[in-house]
Amino acid sequence: QSALTQPASVSGSPGQSITISCTGTNSDVGDYVSWYQQDPGKAPKLIIYDVSNRPSGVSNRFSGSKSGNTASLTISGLQAEDGADYYCSSYTRTSTLVFGGGTRVTVL
Amino acid sequence: QVQLVESGGGLVKPGGSLRLSCAASGVSLSDYYMSWIRQAPGKGLEWVANIRSGGDIVYYAESVKGRFTISRDNAKKSLSLQMNSLRVEDTAVYYCARAFLPGDWGGRSIRHWGQGTLVTVSS
């Protein structure tokens, strides 16, 4: 069981916005939350770090936020290429990294 | 071009050992945390271990503590994972990964990933 809880799946139509939540269960979701996108058979790609920052080259359709013990990833203007698995992670006070269970995004 | 290339994966019996290696090119390692992260077939990501830039401090997931050892050689731009007392549940693709940002809290996000090497533990 992951220390971070994500919905198993989220879907949306092209052009819509969707939000994926990431809630701490037995750990705090601090300020060091990252989000990763993973296509089948590929390595994950960092899309958000430190809750709401985008690395260079990542589309501004991806945005992150946090409220209390829940972090969220929002994908605006959903496109077919956004269909993938998404994982949140949180860095703990003991310098360990925990991942959420992952969310499969389906573009209808 | 940034490349992290893992090697050393394969089939091993329960209780056996395996050593994974990761060679880096096109990217600096010396100022960055390095990590091993694994993914069991059809499952999510699981962090395995971190090592600080100087190699002096390491952290492990509870599931591998006492069995796995992470190490690095900055001069050779390489990372290793010695895996002992392997269990069936250690079966996974193992990714070598470099932190996005340098420094002591750099291990909080991963920018560079290898392509992964498959470790299968089965009798």
PDB file of C-alpha atoms in Angstrom:
ATOM      1  CA  GLN A   1       0.000   0.000   0.000  1.00  0.00           C
ATOM      2  CA  SER A   2       1.436   3.345  -1.096  1.00  0.00           C
ATOM      3  CA  ALA A   3       1.927   6.142   1.389  1.00  0.00           C
ATOM      4  CA  LEU A   4       0.381   8.457  -1.208  1.00  0.00           C
ATOM      5  CA  THR A   5      -3.102   7.751  -2.580  1.00  0.00           C
ATOM      6  CA  GLN A   6      -4.037   8.517  -6.160  1.00  0.00           C
ATOM      7  CA  PRO A   7      -7.194   7.609  -8.079  1.00  0.00           C
ATOM      8  CA  ALA A   8      -6.635   4.546 -10.248  1.00  0.00           C
ATOM      9  CA  SER A   9      -7.995   6.240 -13.345  1.00  0.00           C
ATOM     10  CA  VAL A  10      -9.177   9.576 -14.667  1.00  0.00           C
ATOM     11  CA  SER A  11     -10.623  10.285 -18.081  1.00  0.00           C
ATOM     12  CA  GLY A  12     -11.590  13.312 -20.109  1.00  0.00           C
ATOM     13  CA  SER A  13     -12.398  14.473 -23.600  1.00  0.00           C
ATOM     14  CA  PRO A  14      -9.976  16.421 -25.763  1.00  0.00           C
ATOM     15  CA  GLY A  15      -9.886  20.062 -24.756  1.00  0.00           C
ATOM     16  CA  GLN A  16     -11.196  19.441 -21.256  1.00  0.00           C
ATOM     17  CA  SER A  17      -9.285  19.854 -18.008  1.00  0.00           C
ATOM     18  CA  ILE A  18      -8.725  17.021 -15.576  1.00  0.00           C
ATOM     19  CA  THR A  19      -7.252  16.918 -12.088  1.00  0.00           C
ATOM     20  CA  ILE A  20      -5.411  14.084 -10.387  1.00  0.00           C
ATOM     21  CA  SER A  21      -5.194  14.100  -6.611  1.00  0.00           C
ATOM     22  CA  CYS A  22      -2.412  12.776  -4.405  1.00  0.00           C
ATOM     23  CA  THR A  23      -3.196  12.430  -0.709  1.00  0.00           C
ATOM     24  CA  GLY A  24      -0.826  11.504   2.074  1.00  0.00           C
ATOM     25  CA  THR A  25      -2.018   8.528   4.130  1.00  0.00           C
ATOM     26  CA  ASN A  26       0.603   7.650   6.706  1.00  0.00           C
ATOM     27  CA  SER A  27       2.897  10.458   5.690  1.00  0.00           C
ATOM     28  CA  ASP A  28       2.720  14.212   5.168  1.00  0.00           C
ATOM     29  CA  VAL A  29       2.604  15.606   1.680  1.00  0.00           C
ATOM     30  CA  GLY A  30       5.190  18.330   2.152  1.00  0.00           C
ATOM     31  CA  ASP A  31       6.535  20.986  -0.181  1.00  0.00           C
ATOM     32  CA  TYR A  32       8.665  18.534  -2.141  1.00  0.00           C
ATOM     33  CA  VAL A  33       5.977  16.998  -4.325  1.00  0.00           C
ATOM     34  CA  SER A  34       6.812  15.950  -7.874  1.00  0.00           C
ATOM     35  CA  TRP A  35       4.733  14.553 -10.700  1.00  0.00           C
ATOM     36  CA  TYR A  36       5.826  12.152 -13.420  1.00  0.00           C
ATOM     37  CA  GLN A  37       4.292  11.079 -16.700  1.00  0.00           C
ATOM     38  CA  GLN A  38       5.001   7.571 -17.957  1.00  0.00           C
ATOM     39  CA  ASP A  39       4.142   6.178 -21.363  1.00  0.00           C
ATOM     40  CA  PRO A  40       3.923   2.371 -21.688  1.00  0.00           C
ATOM     41  CA  GLY A  41       7.333   0.747 -21.844  1.00  0.00           C
ATOM     42  CA  LYS A  42       9.132   4.042 -21.269  1.00  0.00           C
ATOM     43  CA  ALA A  43      10.930   5.642 -18.348  1.00  0.00           C
ATOM     44  CA  PRO A  44       8.997   8.263 -16.381  1.00  0.00           C
ATOM     45  CA  LYS A  45       9.319  11.952 -17.255  1.00  0.00           C
ATOM     46  CA  LEU A  46       9.392  14.722 -14.664  1.00  0.00           C
ATOM     47  CA  ILE A  47       6.624  17.233 -15.341  1.00  0.00           C
ATOM     48  CA  ILE A  48       6.229  19.059 -12.007  1.00  0.00           C
ATOM     49  CA  TYR A  49       8.635  19.541  -9.102  1.00  0.00           C
ATOM     50  CA  ASP A  50       8.332  21.295  -5.748  1.00  0.00           C
ATOM     51  CA  VAL A  51       4.518  21.200  -5.926  1.00  0.00           C
ATOM     52  CA  SER A  52       4.011  23.649  -8.782  1.00  0.00           C
ATOM     53  CA  ASN A  53       7.180  24.200 -10.825  1.00  0.00           C
ATOM     54  CA  ARG A  54       7.642  22.995 -14.374  1.00  0.00           C
ATOM     55  CA  PRO A  55      11.042  21.938 -15.726  1.00  0.00           C
ATOM     56  CA  SER A  56      12.019  23.575 -18.991  1.00  0.00           C
ATOM     57  CA  GLY A  57      10.411  21.961 -21.989  1.00  0.00           C
ATOM     58  CA  VAL A  58       7.279  20.827 -20.172  1.00  0.00           C
ATOM     59  CA  SER A  59       4.016  22.133 -21.549  1.00  0.00           C
ATOM     60  CA  ASN A  60       2.288  24.865 -19.540  1.00  0.00           C
ATOM     61  CA  ARG A  61      -0.890  22.798 -19.825  1.00  0.00           C
ATOM     62  CA  PHE A  62       0.458  20.909 -16.814  1.00  0.00           C
ATOM     63  CA  SER A  63       0.119  22.623 -13.462  1.00  0.00           C
ATOM     64  CA  GLY A  64       0.496  21.552  -9.854  1.00  0.00           C
ATOM     65  CA  SER A  65      -0.882  22.728  -6.541  1.00  0.00           C
ATOM     66  CA  LYS A  66      -1.296  21.656  -2.940  1.00  0.00           C
ATOM     67  CA  SER A  67      -3.914  22.172  -0.281  1.00  0.00           C
ATOM     68  CA  GLY A  68      -3.385  20.721   3.143  1.00  0.00           C
ATOM     69  CA  ASN A  69      -2.269  17.130   2.773  1.00  0.00           C
ATOM     70  CA  THR A  70      -3.391  16.761  -0.844  1.00  0.00           C
ATOM     71  CA  ALA A  71      -1.388  17.677  -3.920  1.00  0.00           C
ATOM     72  CA  SER A  72      -3.005  17.946  -7.324  1.00  0.00           C
ATOM     73  CA  LEU A  73      -1.947  17.813 -10.950  1.00  0.00           C
ATOM     74  CA  THR A  74      -4.155  19.559 -13.485  1.00  0.00           C
ATOM     75  CA  ILE A  75      -3.915  18.948 -17.207  1.00  0.00           C
ATOM     76  CA  SER A  76      -5.618  21.696 -19.203  1.00  0.00           C
ATOM     77  CA  GLY A  77      -6.654  21.452 -22.833  1.00  0.00           C
ATOM     78  CA  LEU A  78      -6.396  17.661 -22.738  1.00  0.00           C
ATOM     79  CA  GLN A  79      -4.762  16.167 -25.819  1.00  0.00           C
ATOM     80  CA  ALA A  80      -4.570  12.588 -27.086  1.00  0.00           C
ATOM     81  CA  GLU A  81      -0.849  12.498 -26.304  1.00  0.00           C
ATOM     82  CA  ASP A  82      -1.599  13.105 -22.609  1.00  0.00           C
ATOM     83  CA  GLY A  83      -2.941   9.573 -22.257  1.00  0.00           C
ATOM     84  CA  ALA A  84      -0.401   7.941 -19.924  1.00  0.00           C
ATOM     85  CA  ASP A  85       0.234   6.922 -16.329  1.00  0.00           C
ATOM     86  CA  TYR A  86       0.914   9.694 -13.849  1.00  0.00           C
ATOM     87  CA  TYR A  87       2.694   9.339 -10.517  1.00  0.00           C
ATOM     88  CA  CYS A  88       3.119  11.741  -7.653  1.00  0.00           C
ATOM     89  CA  SER A  89       6.023  11.540  -5.242  1.00  0.00           C
ATOM     90  CA  SER A  90       6.877  13.174  -1.951  1.00  0.00           C
ATOM     91  CA  TYR A  91      10.267  13.577  -0.301  1.00  0.00           C
ATOM     92  CA  THR A  92      10.181  12.846   3.401  1.00  0.00           C
ATOM     93  CA  ARG A  93      12.045  14.413   6.300  1.00  0.00           C
ATOM     94  CA  THR A  94      14.228  11.289   6.424  1.00  0.00           C
ATOM     95  CA  SER A  95      15.371  11.831   2.809  1.00  0.00           C
ATOM     96  CA  THR A  96      13.368   8.941   1.445  1.00  0.00           C
ATOM     97  CA  LEU A  97      11.103   9.159  -1.565  1.00  0.00           C
ATOM     98  CA  VAL A  98       7.563   7.804  -1.657  1.00  0.00           C
ATOM     99  CA  PHE A  99       5.435   7.390  -4.764  1.00  0.00           C
ATOM    100  CA  GLY A 100       1.726   7.304  -5.223  1.00  0.00           C
ATOM    101  CA  GLY A 101       0.145   4.227  -6.742  1.00  0.00           C
ATOM    102  CA  GLY A 102      -0.285   5.909 -10.116  1.00  0.00           C
ATOM    103  CA  THR A 103      -3.225   7.184 -12.158  1.00  0.00           C
ATOM    104  CA  ARG A 104      -4.042   6.043 -15.684  1.00  0.00           C
ATOM    105  CA  VAL A 105      -5.299   8.984 -17.754  1.00  0.00           C
ATOM    106  CA  THR A 106      -7.537   8.114 -20.683  1.00  0.00           C
ATOM    107  CA  VAL A 107      -8.388  10.636 -23.363  1.00  0.00           C
ATOM    108  CA  LEU A 108     -11.833   9.734 -24.649  1.00  0.00           C
TER     109      LEU A 108
ATOM    110  CA  GLN B   1      22.826  14.094 -25.028  1.00  0.00           C
ATOM    111  CA  VAL B   2      22.050  12.786 -21.560  1.00  0.00           C
ATOM    112  CA  GLN B   3      22.292   9.043 -21.203  1.00  0.00           C
ATOM    113  CA  LEU B   4      22.050   6.715 -18.234  1.00  0.00           C
ATOM    114  CA  VAL B   5      22.556   3.103 -19.226  1.00  0.00           C
ATOM    115  CA  GLU B   6      21.850   0.272 -16.819  1.00  0.00           C
ATOM    116  CA  SER B   7      23.277  -3.212 -17.078  1.00  0.00           C
ATOM    117  CA  GLY B   8      23.470  -6.374 -15.002  1.00  0.00           C
ATOM    118  CA  GLY B   9      19.848  -7.430 -14.925  1.00  0.00           C
ATOM    119  CA  GLY B  10      18.787 -11.005 -15.543  1.00  0.00           C
ATOM    120  CA  LEU B  11      17.253 -14.135 -14.072  1.00  0.00           C
ATOM    121  CA  VAL B  12      18.334 -15.210 -10.598  1.00  0.00           C
ATOM    122  CA  LYS B  13      17.030 -17.730  -8.089  1.00  0.00           C
ATOM    123  CA  PRO B  14      15.550 -16.697  -4.753  1.00  0.00           C
ATOM    124  CA  GLY B  15      18.334 -16.102  -2.269  1.00  0.00           C
ATOM    125  CA  GLY B  16      20.775 -15.239  -5.027  1.00  0.00           C
ATOM    126  CA  SER B  17      22.703 -12.056  -5.738  1.00  0.00           C
ATOM    127  CA  LEU B  18      22.984  -9.623  -8.614  1.00  0.00           C
ATOM    128  CA  ARG B  19      24.884  -6.400  -9.182  1.00  0.00           C
ATOM    129  CA  LEU B  20      23.392  -3.640 -11.286  1.00  0.00           C
ATOM    130  CA  SER B  21      25.515  -0.953 -12.862  1.00  0.00           C
ATOM    131  CA  CYS B  22      24.678   2.372 -14.426  1.00  0.00           C
ATOM    132  CA  ALA B  23      26.980   4.336 -16.708  1.00  0.00           C
ATOM    133  CA  ALA B  24      26.367   8.011 -17.392  1.00  0.00           C
ATOM    134  CA  SER B  25      27.293  10.152 -20.360  1.00  0.00           C
ATOM    135  CA  GLY B  26      26.415  13.683 -21.356  1.00  0.00           C
ATOM    136  CA  VAL B  27      25.465  14.557 -17.794  1.00  0.00           C
ATOM    137  CA  SER B  28      27.264  15.490 -14.629  1.00  0.00           C
ATOM    138  CA  LEU B  29      26.758  13.227 -11.626  1.00  0.00           C
ATOM    139  CA  SER B  30      29.145  14.570  -9.034  1.00  0.00           C
ATOM    140  CA  ASP B  31      26.916  17.296  -7.533  1.00  0.00           C
ATOM    141  CA  TYR B  32      23.705  15.296  -7.605  1.00  0.00           C
ATOM    142  CA  TYR B  33      21.863  12.679  -5.648  1.00  0.00           C
ATOM    143  CA  MET B  34      21.511   9.413  -7.525  1.00  0.00           C
ATOM    144  CA  SER B  35      18.742   6.885  -7.033  1.00  0.00           C
ATOM    145  CA  TRP B  36      17.568   3.427  -7.933  1.00  0.00           C
ATOM    146  CA  ILE B  37      13.838   3.144  -8.548  1.00  0.00           C
ATOM    147  CA  ARG B  38      12.048  -0.037  -9.553  1.00  0.00           C
ATOM    148  CA  GLN B  39       8.788  -1.000 -11.167  1.00  0.00           C
ATOM    149  CA  ALA B  40       7.333  -4.481 -10.873  1.00  0.00           C
ATOM    150  CA  PRO B  41       5.572  -5.765 -14.015  1.00  0.00           C
ATOM    151  CA  GLY B  42       2.274  -3.950 -14.417  1.00  0.00           C
ATOM    152  CA  LYS B  43       2.756  -2.080 -11.133  1.00  0.00           C
ATOM    153  CA  GLY B  44       3.706   1.400  -9.983  1.00  0.00           C
ATOM    154  CA  LEU B  45       7.021   3.026  -9.202  1.00  0.00           C
ATOM    155  CA  GLU B  46       8.857   2.130  -5.999  1.00  0.00           C
ATOM    156  CA  TRP B  47      11.866   4.059  -4.733  1.00  0.00           C
ATOM    157  CA  VAL B  48      14.685   1.701  -3.701  1.00  0.00           C
ATOM    158  CA  ALA B  49      17.687   3.761  -2.593  1.00  0.00           C
ATOM    159  CA  ASN B  50      19.389   7.175  -2.689  1.00  0.00           C
ATOM    160  CA  ILE B  51      23.019   8.151  -2.431  1.00  0.00           C
ATOM    161  CA  ARG B  52      24.286  11.642  -1.758  1.00  0.00           C
ATOM    162  CA  SER B  53      26.619  13.367  -4.180  1.00  0.00           C
ATOM    163  CA  GLY B  54      29.773  12.475  -2.244  1.00  0.00           C
ATOM    164  CA  GLY B  55      28.675   8.899  -1.664  1.00  0.00           C
ATOM    165  CA  ASP B  56      28.927   9.362   2.085  1.00  0.00           C
ATOM    166  CA  ILE B  57      25.243   9.129   2.932  1.00  0.00           C
ATOM    167  CA  VAL B  58      22.800   6.525   1.687  1.00  0.00           C
ATOM    168  CA  TYR B  59      19.127   5.818   2.260  1.00  0.00           C
ATOM    169  CA  TYR B  60      17.113   2.679   1.593  1.00  0.00           C
ATOM    170  CA  ALA B  61      13.506   1.639   1.392  1.00  0.00           C
ATOM    171  CA  GLU B  62      12.495  -0.619   4.265  1.00  0.00           C
ATOM    172  CA  SER B  63      11.783  -3.420   1.797  1.00  0.00           C
ATOM    173  CA  VAL B  64      15.456  -3.665   0.763  1.00  0.00           C
ATOM    174  CA  LYS B  65      17.321  -2.444   3.837  1.00  0.00           C
ATOM    175  CA  GLY B  66      20.037  -4.883   4.880  1.00  0.00           C
ATOM    176  CA  ARG B  67      19.954  -6.684   1.530  1.00  0.00           C
ATOM    177  CA  PHE B  68      20.810  -4.001  -1.051  1.00  0.00           C
ATOM    178  CA  THR B  69      23.812  -1.663  -1.168  1.00  0.00           C
ATOM    179  CA  ILE B  70      24.005   1.449  -3.328  1.00  0.00           C
ATOM    180  CA  SER B  71      27.357   2.936  -4.277  1.00  0.00           C
ATOM    181  CA  ARG B  72      28.808   5.398  -6.761  1.00  0.00           C
ATOM    182  CA  ASP B  73      32.056   6.362  -8.444  1.00  0.00           C
ATOM    183  CA  ASN B  74      31.912   9.986  -9.528  1.00  0.00           C
ATOM    184  CA  ALA B  75      35.229   9.790 -11.371  1.00  0.00           C
ATOM    185  CA  LYS B  76      33.872   6.976 -13.507  1.00  0.00           C
ATOM    186  CA  LYS B  77      30.391   8.545 -13.667  1.00  0.00           C
ATOM    187  CA  SER B  78      28.833   5.321 -12.494  1.00  0.00           C
ATOM    188  CA  LEU B  79      26.268   4.042 -10.021  1.00  0.00           C
ATOM    189  CA  SER B  80      25.848   0.515  -8.686  1.00  0.00           C
ATOM    190  CA  LEU B  81      23.348  -1.542  -6.748  1.00  0.00           C
ATOM    191  CA  GLN B  82      24.466  -4.747  -5.075  1.00  0.00           C
ATOM    192  CA  MET B  83      21.443  -6.926  -4.436  1.00  0.00           C
ATOM    193  CA  ASN B  84      21.734  -9.887  -2.073  1.00  0.00           C
ATOM    194  CA  SER B  85      19.220 -12.349  -0.643  1.00  0.00           C
ATOM    195  CA  LEU B  86      16.913 -11.659  -3.550  1.00  0.00           C
ATOM    196  CA  ARG B  87      13.230 -12.461  -3.227  1.00  0.00           C
ATOM    197  CA  VAL B  88      10.522 -13.136  -5.767  1.00  0.00           C
ATOM    198  CA  GLU B  89       8.989  -9.762  -4.878  1.00  0.00           C
ATOM    199  CA  ASP B  90      12.188  -8.003  -6.009  1.00  0.00           C
ATOM    200  CA  THR B  91      11.278  -8.844  -9.603  1.00  0.00           C
ATOM    201  CA  ALA B  92      11.062  -5.529 -11.435  1.00  0.00           C
ATOM    202  CA  VAL B  93      12.571  -3.179 -13.961  1.00  0.00           C
ATOM    203  CA  TYR B  94      15.258  -1.219 -12.122  1.00  0.00           C
ATOM    204  CA  TYR B  95      15.879   2.365 -13.184  1.00  0.00           C
ATOM    205  CA  CYS B  96      19.029   4.346 -12.530  1.00  0.00           C
ATOM    206  CA  ALA B  97      18.112   7.976 -11.984  1.00  0.00           C
ATOM    207  CA  ARG B  98      19.735  11.355 -11.370  1.00  0.00           C
ATOM    208  CA  ALA B  99      18.251  14.158  -9.352  1.00  0.00           C
ATOM    209  CA  PHE B 100      16.920  17.217 -11.109  1.00  0.00           C
ATOM    210  CA  LEU B 101      18.566  19.748  -8.808  1.00  0.00           C
ATOM    211  CA  PRO B 102      21.968  19.639  -7.092  1.00  0.00           C
ATOM    212  CA  GLY B 103      22.480  19.737  -3.368  1.00  0.00           C
ATOM    213  CA  ASP B 104      21.348  17.994  -0.241  1.00  0.00           C
ATOM    214  CA  TRP B 105      17.624  18.059  -1.002  1.00  0.00           C
ATOM    215  CA  GLY B 106      18.122  17.290  -4.660  1.00  0.00           C
ATOM    216  CA  GLY B 107      16.869  13.737  -4.281  1.00  0.00           C
ATOM    217  CA  ARG B 108      13.343  15.071  -4.095  1.00  0.00           C
ATOM    218  CA  SER B 109      12.802  15.064  -7.868  1.00  0.00           C
ATOM    219  CA  ILE B 110      14.251  12.958 -10.664  1.00  0.00           C
ATOM    220  CA  ARG B 111      14.979  14.446 -14.090  1.00  0.00           C
ATOM    221  CA  HIS B 112      17.160  11.869 -15.786  1.00  0.00           C
ATOM    222  CA  TRP B 113      16.258   8.197 -16.027  1.00  0.00           C
ATOM    223  CA  GLY B 114      17.883   5.217 -17.664  1.00  0.00           C
ATOM    224  CA  GLN B 115      15.928   2.850 -19.860  1.00  0.00           C
ATOM    225  CA  GLY B 116      15.776   0.273 -17.076  1.00  0.00           C
ATOM    226  CA  THR B 117      17.095  -3.230 -16.627  1.00  0.00           C
ATOM    227  CA  LEU B 118      14.859  -6.184 -15.815  1.00  0.00           C
ATOM    228  CA  VAL B 119      15.590  -8.309 -12.771  1.00  0.00           C
ATOM    229  CA  THR B 120      13.618 -11.545 -12.516  1.00  0.00           C
ATOM    230  CA  VAL B 121      13.786 -13.585  -9.332  1.00  0.00           C
ATOM    231  CA  SER B 122      12.339 -17.022  -9.879  1.00  0.00           C
ATOM    232  CA  SER B 123      13.130 -20.641  -9.151  1.00  0.00           C
TER     233      SER B 123
END
